[in-house]
PDB file of C-alpha atoms in Angstrom:
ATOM      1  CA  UNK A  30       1.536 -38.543-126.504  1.00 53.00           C
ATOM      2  CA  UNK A  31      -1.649 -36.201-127.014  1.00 63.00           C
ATOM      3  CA  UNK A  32      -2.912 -33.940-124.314  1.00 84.00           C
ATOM      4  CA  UNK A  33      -6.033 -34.610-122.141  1.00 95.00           C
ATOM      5  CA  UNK A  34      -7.575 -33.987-118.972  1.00 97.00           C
ATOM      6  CA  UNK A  35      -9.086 -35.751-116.504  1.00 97.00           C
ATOM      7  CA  UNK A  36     -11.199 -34.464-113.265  1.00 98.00           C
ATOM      8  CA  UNK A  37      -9.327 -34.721-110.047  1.00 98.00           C
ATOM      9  CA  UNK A  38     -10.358 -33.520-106.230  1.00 98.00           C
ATOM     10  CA  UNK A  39      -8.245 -32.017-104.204  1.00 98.00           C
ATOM     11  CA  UNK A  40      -8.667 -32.123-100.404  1.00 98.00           C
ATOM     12  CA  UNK A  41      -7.012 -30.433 -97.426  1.00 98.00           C
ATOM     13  CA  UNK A  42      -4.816 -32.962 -95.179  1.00 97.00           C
ATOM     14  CA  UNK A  43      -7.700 -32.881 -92.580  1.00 97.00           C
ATOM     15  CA  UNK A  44     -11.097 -33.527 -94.987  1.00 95.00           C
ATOM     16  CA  UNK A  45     -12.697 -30.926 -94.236  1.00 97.00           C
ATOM     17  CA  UNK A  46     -12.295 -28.971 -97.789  1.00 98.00           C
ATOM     18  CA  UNK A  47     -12.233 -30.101-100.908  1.00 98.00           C
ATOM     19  CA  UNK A  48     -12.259 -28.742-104.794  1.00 98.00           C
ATOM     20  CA  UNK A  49     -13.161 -30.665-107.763  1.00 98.00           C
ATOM     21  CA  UNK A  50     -10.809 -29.868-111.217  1.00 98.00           C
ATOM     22  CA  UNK A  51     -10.228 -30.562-114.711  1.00 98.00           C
ATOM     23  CA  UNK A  52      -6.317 -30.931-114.924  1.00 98.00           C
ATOM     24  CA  UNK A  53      -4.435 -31.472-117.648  1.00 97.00           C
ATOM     25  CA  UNK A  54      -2.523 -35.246-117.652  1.00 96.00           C
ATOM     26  CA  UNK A  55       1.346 -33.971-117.385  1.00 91.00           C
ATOM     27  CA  UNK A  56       3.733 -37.538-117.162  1.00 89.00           C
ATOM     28  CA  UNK A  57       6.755 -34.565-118.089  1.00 91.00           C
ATOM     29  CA  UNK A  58       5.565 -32.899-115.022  1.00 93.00           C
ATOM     30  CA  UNK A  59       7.308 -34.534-111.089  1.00 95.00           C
ATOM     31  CA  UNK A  60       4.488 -32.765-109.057  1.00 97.00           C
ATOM     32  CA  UNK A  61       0.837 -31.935-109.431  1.00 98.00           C
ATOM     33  CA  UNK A  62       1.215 -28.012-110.308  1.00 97.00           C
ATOM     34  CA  UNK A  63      -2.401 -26.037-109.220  1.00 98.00           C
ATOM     35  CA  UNK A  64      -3.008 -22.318-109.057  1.00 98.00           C
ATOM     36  CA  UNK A  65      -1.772 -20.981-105.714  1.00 98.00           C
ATOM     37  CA  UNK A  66      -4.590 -19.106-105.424  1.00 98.00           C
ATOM     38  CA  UNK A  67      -7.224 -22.027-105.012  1.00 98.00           C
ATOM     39  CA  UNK A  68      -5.033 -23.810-102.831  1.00 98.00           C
ATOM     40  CA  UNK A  69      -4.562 -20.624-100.602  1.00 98.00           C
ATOM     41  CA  UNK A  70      -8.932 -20.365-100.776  1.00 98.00           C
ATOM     42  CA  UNK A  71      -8.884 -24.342 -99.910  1.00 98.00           C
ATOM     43  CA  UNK A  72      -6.624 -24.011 -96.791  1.00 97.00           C
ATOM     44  CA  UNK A  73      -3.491 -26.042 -98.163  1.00 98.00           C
ATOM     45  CA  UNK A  74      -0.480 -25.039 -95.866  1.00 94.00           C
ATOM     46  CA  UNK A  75       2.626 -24.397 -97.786  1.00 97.00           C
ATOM     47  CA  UNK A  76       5.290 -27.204 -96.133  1.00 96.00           C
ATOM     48  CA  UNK A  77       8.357 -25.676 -98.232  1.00 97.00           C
ATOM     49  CA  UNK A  78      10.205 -24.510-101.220  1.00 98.00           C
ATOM     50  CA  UNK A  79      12.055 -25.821-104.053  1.00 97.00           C
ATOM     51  CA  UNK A  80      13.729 -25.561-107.182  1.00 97.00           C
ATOM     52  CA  UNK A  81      12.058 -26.708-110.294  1.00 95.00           C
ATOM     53  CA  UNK A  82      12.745 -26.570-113.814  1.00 94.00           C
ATOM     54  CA  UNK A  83      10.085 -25.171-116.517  1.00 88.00           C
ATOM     55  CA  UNK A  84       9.242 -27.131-119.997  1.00 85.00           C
ATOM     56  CA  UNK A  85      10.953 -24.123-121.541  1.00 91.00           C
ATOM     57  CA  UNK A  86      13.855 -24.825-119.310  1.00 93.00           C
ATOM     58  CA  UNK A  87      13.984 -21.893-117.110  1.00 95.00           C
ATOM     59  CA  UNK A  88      14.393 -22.252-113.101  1.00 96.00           C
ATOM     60  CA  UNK A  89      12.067 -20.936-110.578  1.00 95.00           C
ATOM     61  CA  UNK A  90      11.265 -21.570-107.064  1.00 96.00           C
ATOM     62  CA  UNK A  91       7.900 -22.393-105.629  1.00 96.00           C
ATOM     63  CA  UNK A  92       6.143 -23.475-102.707  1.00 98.00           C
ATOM     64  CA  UNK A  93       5.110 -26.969-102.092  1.00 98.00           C
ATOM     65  CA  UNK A  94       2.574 -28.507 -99.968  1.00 98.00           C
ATOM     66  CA  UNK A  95       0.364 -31.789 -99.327  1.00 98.00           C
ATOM     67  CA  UNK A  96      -2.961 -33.072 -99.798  1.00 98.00           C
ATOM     68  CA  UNK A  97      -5.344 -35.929-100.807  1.00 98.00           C
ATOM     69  CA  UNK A  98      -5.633 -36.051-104.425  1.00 98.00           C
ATOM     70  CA  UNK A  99      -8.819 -38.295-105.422  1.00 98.00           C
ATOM     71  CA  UNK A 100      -9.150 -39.783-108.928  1.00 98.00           C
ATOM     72  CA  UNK A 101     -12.013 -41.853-109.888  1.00 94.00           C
ATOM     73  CA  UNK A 102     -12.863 -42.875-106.127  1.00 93.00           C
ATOM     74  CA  UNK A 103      -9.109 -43.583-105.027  1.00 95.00           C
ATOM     75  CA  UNK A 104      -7.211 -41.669-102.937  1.00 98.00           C
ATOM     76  CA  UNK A 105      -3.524 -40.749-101.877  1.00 98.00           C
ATOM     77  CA  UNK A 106      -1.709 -37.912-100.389  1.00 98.00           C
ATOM     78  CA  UNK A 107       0.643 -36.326-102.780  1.00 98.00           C
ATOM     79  CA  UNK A 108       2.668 -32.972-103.334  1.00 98.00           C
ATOM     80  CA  UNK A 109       0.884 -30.177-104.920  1.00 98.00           C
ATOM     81  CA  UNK A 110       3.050 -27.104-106.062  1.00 98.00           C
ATOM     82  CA  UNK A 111       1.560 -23.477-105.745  1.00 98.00           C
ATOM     83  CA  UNK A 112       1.644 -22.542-109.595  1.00 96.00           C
ATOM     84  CA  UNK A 113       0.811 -19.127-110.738  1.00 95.00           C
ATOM     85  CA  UNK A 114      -2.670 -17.637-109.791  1.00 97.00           C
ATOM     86  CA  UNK A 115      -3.515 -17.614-113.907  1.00 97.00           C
ATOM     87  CA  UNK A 116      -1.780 -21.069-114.373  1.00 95.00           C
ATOM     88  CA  UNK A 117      -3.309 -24.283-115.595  1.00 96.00           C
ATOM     89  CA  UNK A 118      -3.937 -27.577-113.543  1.00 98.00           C
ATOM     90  CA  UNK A 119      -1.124 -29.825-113.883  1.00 97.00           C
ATOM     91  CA  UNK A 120      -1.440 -34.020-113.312  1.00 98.00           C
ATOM     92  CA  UNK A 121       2.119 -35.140-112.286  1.00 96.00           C
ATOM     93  CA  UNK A 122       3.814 -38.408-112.378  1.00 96.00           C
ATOM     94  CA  UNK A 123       4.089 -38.449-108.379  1.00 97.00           C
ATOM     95  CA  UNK A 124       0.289 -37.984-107.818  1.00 98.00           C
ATOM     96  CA  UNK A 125      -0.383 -40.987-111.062  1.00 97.00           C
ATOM     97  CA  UNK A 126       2.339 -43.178-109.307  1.00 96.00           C
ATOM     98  CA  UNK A 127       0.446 -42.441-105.893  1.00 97.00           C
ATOM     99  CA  UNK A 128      -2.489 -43.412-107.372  1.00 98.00           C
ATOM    100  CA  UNK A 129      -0.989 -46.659-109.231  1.00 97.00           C
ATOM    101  CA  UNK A 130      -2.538 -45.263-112.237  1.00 97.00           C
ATOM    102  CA  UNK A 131      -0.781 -45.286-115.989  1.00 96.00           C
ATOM    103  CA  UNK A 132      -1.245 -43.274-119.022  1.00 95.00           C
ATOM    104  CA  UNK A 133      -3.318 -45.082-122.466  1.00 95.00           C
ATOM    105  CA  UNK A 134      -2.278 -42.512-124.992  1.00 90.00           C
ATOM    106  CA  UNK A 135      -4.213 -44.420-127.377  1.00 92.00           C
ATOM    107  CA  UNK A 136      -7.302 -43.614-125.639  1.00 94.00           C
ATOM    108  CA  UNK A 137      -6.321 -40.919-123.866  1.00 94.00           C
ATOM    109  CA  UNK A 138      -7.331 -41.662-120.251  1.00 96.00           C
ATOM    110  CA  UNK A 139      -6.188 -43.403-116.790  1.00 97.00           C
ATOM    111  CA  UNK A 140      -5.863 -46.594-116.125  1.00 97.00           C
ATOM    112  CA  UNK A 141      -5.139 -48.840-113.241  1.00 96.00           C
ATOM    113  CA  UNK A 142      -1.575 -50.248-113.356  1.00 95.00           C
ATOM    114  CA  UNK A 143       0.566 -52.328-111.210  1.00 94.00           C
ATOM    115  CA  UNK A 144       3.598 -50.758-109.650  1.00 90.00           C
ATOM    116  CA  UNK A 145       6.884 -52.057-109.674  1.00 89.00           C
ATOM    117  CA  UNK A 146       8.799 -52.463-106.145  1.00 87.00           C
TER     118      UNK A 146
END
């Protein structure tokens, strides 16, 4: 599958802050990875650590939180990891599955899906 982003808003657990990004769509990726650094500025608590492994198959830990992640006008809470200050904007499968929205690598964008229970 080819690369592409999409814009996505991330919002503190209370709606009072919010910050609109370009991330790139990651289905390799569990979490939604953004730079620690704008979710420190946004006021997203950290709510713990874990263990996750790298593309290039190294280990590290990092600090997890929670917030609204809003794509295209819908909405869910989801698990954002504090990546590296410098680091890119990550989509992960966890915030897509929130969202109920699938991958088109033909066209490269988001679409609506239905989830199976």
């Amino acid at each position: 599958m080819g690369m592409f982003t999409c814009p996505i808003r991330i919002e503190t657990m209370d709606g009072r802050r919010s910050l609109d990004l370009e991330a790139t769509v990651d289905t390799g990726a569990a979490y939604t990875t953004v730079p620690g650094r704008l979710l420190r500025d946004l006021g997203v608590e950290p709510g713990g650590r874990r263990s996750f492994k790298l593309a290039d198959g190294r280990r590290i830990e990092g600090a997890y939180g929670r917030a609204w992640a809003s794509i295209n006008g819908e909405a869910e809470v989801t698990i954002v990891v504090f990546g590296a200050d410098d680091g890119p904007v990550l989509l992960g499968a966890y915030t897509l599955e929130g969202l109920s929205l699938a991958v088109d690598p033909v066209q490269q964008r988001l679409v609506p899906t239905v989830m199976i229970l």
